[in-house]
Amino acid sequence: MIIDKIPTDERTKLLMVLYKLTSSYSKRGVSFVINAHSEYVGDITILVTGKLGTAQKSVVLVYNQLTSEWEGYSDGYVFKMLTLNELSTIIKSKINNLSTLLLKI
């Protein structure tokens, strides 16, 4: 096994991009936990709190260097994106689904 340290600069770049994408969706009852493991791998955990409790979903992001696409993995689906800006559509959808779920249960 070979263990290499990933430079903090590279992780910070992805972390800041993910933070900018999610900051506009942070509102009362919606929060995010963002982790950047490298410049090409990260994950976002979406936490939604409603009247009936709290629910969470996670999206794992990986940059595929062969296809030059970002891939988001969540709930058995893979979302292929040309840019990380397309992630906002996935985030909005997850928030809406969780909010609806917390009202119907």
mmCIF file of C-alpha atoms in Angstrom:
data_model
loop_
_atom_site.group_PDB
_atom_site.id
_atom_site.type_symbol
_atom_site.label_atom_id
_atom_site.label_comp_id
_atom_site.label_asym_id
_atom_site.label_seq_id
_atom_site.Cartn_x
_atom_site.Cartn_y
_atom_site.Cartn_z
ATOM 1 C CA MET A 1 0.000 0.000 0.000
ATOM 2 C CA ILE A 2 1.196 3.466 -0.914
ATOM 3 C CA ILE A 3 -0.137 6.442 0.992
ATOM 4 C CA ASP A 4 0.160 9.898 -0.585
ATOM 5 C CA LYS A 5 -0.994 13.156 0.928
ATOM 6 C CA ILE A 6 -3.321 15.210 -1.239
ATOM 7 C CA PRO A 7 -2.432 18.916 -1.253
ATOM 8 C CA THR A 8 -4.882 21.038 0.720
ATOM 9 C CA ASP A 9 -5.061 23.611 -2.114
ATOM 10 C CA GLU A 10 -6.664 21.114 -4.480
ATOM 11 C CA ARG A 11 -9.220 19.969 -1.924
ATOM 12 C CA THR A 12 -10.045 23.544 -1.001
ATOM 13 C CA LYS A 13 -10.830 24.456 -4.622
ATOM 14 C CA LEU A 14 -13.501 21.763 -4.896
ATOM 15 C CA LEU A 15 -14.812 22.564 -1.419
ATOM 16 C CA MET A 16 -15.302 26.231 -2.318
ATOM 17 C CA VAL A 17 -17.067 25.405 -5.593
ATOM 18 C CA LEU A 18 -19.446 23.037 -3.808
ATOM 19 C CA TYR A 19 -20.048 25.596 -1.075
ATOM 20 C CA LYS A 20 -20.950 28.269 -3.652
ATOM 21 C CA LEU A 21 -23.383 25.895 -5.377
ATOM 22 C CA THR A 22 -25.182 24.984 -2.156
ATOM 23 C CA SER A 23 -25.145 28.292 -0.283
ATOM 24 C CA SER A 24 -28.124 29.687 -2.194
ATOM 25 C CA TYR A 25 -30.252 26.686 -1.158
ATOM 26 C CA SER A 26 -29.441 26.938 2.548
ATOM 27 C CA LYS A 27 -32.568 28.160 4.237
ATOM 28 C CA ARG A 28 -34.516 27.383 7.352
ATOM 29 C CA GLY A 29 -34.707 23.627 7.710
ATOM 30 C CA VAL A 30 -32.156 22.883 4.958
ATOM 31 C CA SER A 31 -28.470 22.387 5.627
ATOM 32 C CA PHE A 32 -25.506 20.783 3.919
ATOM 33 C CA VAL A 33 -22.431 18.855 4.977
ATOM 34 C CA ILE A 34 -19.758 19.157 2.285
ATOM 35 C CA ASN A 35 -16.591 17.073 2.094
ATOM 36 C CA ALA A 36 -13.849 17.292 -0.517
ATOM 37 C CA HIS A 37 -11.551 14.287 -0.464
ATOM 38 C CA SER A 38 -9.439 15.459 -3.403
ATOM 39 C CA GLU A 39 -9.824 17.817 -6.332
ATOM 40 C CA TYR A 40 -11.767 15.079 -8.167
ATOM 41 C CA VAL A 41 -13.802 13.408 -5.390
ATOM 42 C CA GLY A 42 -16.271 14.915 -2.949
ATOM 43 C CA ASP A 43 -19.640 14.389 -1.362
ATOM 44 C CA ILE A 44 -22.581 16.475 -0.243
ATOM 45 C CA THR A 45 -25.033 15.413 2.449
ATOM 46 C CA ILE A 46 -28.356 17.239 2.285
ATOM 47 C CA LEU A 47 -30.248 17.508 5.585
ATOM 48 C CA VAL A 48 -33.879 18.635 5.532
ATOM 49 C CA THR A 49 -35.811 19.204 8.746
ATOM 50 C CA GLY A 50 -39.598 19.290 8.657
ATOM 51 C CA LYS A 51 -42.547 19.002 11.000
ATOM 52 C CA LEU A 52 -42.202 15.239 11.167
ATOM 53 C CA GLY A 53 -38.446 14.923 11.620
ATOM 54 C CA THR A 54 -35.208 15.129 9.719
ATOM 55 C CA ALA A 55 -34.207 13.311 6.530
ATOM 56 C CA GLN A 56 -30.943 13.181 4.655
ATOM 57 C CA LYS A 57 -29.643 12.252 1.232
ATOM 58 C CA SER A 58 -26.090 12.158 0.030
ATOM 59 C CA VAL A 59 -24.578 12.774 -3.391
ATOM 60 C CA VAL A 60 -21.072 11.492 -4.113
ATOM 61 C CA LEU A 61 -19.217 13.440 -6.805
ATOM 62 C CA VAL A 62 -16.432 11.999 -8.932
ATOM 63 C CA TYR A 63 -14.657 13.582 -11.887
ATOM 64 C CA ASN A 64 -14.239 11.024 -14.677
ATOM 65 C CA GLN A 65 -11.011 11.969 -16.439
ATOM 66 C CA LEU A 66 -11.659 9.642 -19.387
ATOM 67 C CA THR A 67 -14.920 11.326 -20.380
ATOM 68 C CA SER A 68 -14.170 14.747 -18.824
ATOM 69 C CA GLU A 69 -17.512 14.654 -17.020
ATOM 70 C CA TRP A 70 -18.561 15.003 -13.408
ATOM 71 C CA GLU A 71 -20.583 12.067 -12.133
ATOM 72 C CA GLY A 72 -22.938 12.287 -9.182
ATOM 73 C CA TYR A 73 -23.973 9.059 -7.471
ATOM 74 C CA SER A 74 -27.095 8.979 -5.323
ATOM 75 C CA ASP A 75 -29.817 6.426 -4.539
ATOM 76 C CA GLY A 76 -28.693 3.937 -7.180
ATOM 77 C CA TYR A 77 -28.524 6.514 -9.984
ATOM 78 C CA VAL A 78 -25.599 8.155 -11.699
ATOM 79 C CA PHE A 79 -25.988 11.743 -12.903
ATOM 80 C CA LYS A 80 -23.510 12.684 -15.649
ATOM 81 C CA MET A 81 -22.756 16.409 -15.809
ATOM 82 C CA LEU A 82 -20.524 18.415 -18.116
ATOM 83 C CA THR A 83 -20.005 21.063 -15.434
ATOM 84 C CA LEU A 84 -20.594 21.186 -11.706
ATOM 85 C CA ASN A 85 -23.213 23.912 -12.219
ATOM 86 C CA GLU A 86 -25.644 21.191 -13.286
ATOM 87 C CA LEU A 87 -25.452 19.869 -9.729
ATOM 88 C CA SER A 88 -27.882 22.584 -8.637
ATOM 89 C CA THR A 89 -30.721 20.778 -10.458
ATOM 90 C CA ILE A 90 -30.010 17.584 -8.535
ATOM 91 C CA ILE A 91 -29.829 19.451 -5.229
ATOM 92 C CA LYS A 92 -33.151 21.244 -5.828
ATOM 93 C CA SER A 93 -34.807 17.959 -6.720
ATOM 94 C CA LYS A 94 -33.499 16.203 -3.598
ATOM 95 C CA ILE A 95 -34.604 19.076 -1.335
ATOM 96 C CA ASN A 96 -38.098 19.119 -2.845
ATOM 97 C CA ASN A 97 -38.467 15.340 -2.531
ATOM 98 C CA LEU A 98 -37.335 15.326 1.084
ATOM 99 C CA SER A 99 -39.561 18.289 2.001
ATOM 100 C CA THR A 100 -42.571 16.562 0.473
ATOM 101 C CA LEU A 101 -41.741 13.326 2.238
ATOM 102 C CA LEU A 102 -41.546 15.031 5.623
ATOM 103 C CA LEU A 103 -45.027 16.492 5.158
ATOM 104 C CA LYS A 104 -46.731 13.289 3.972
ATOM 105 C CA ILE A 105 -45.543 10.778 6.534
#
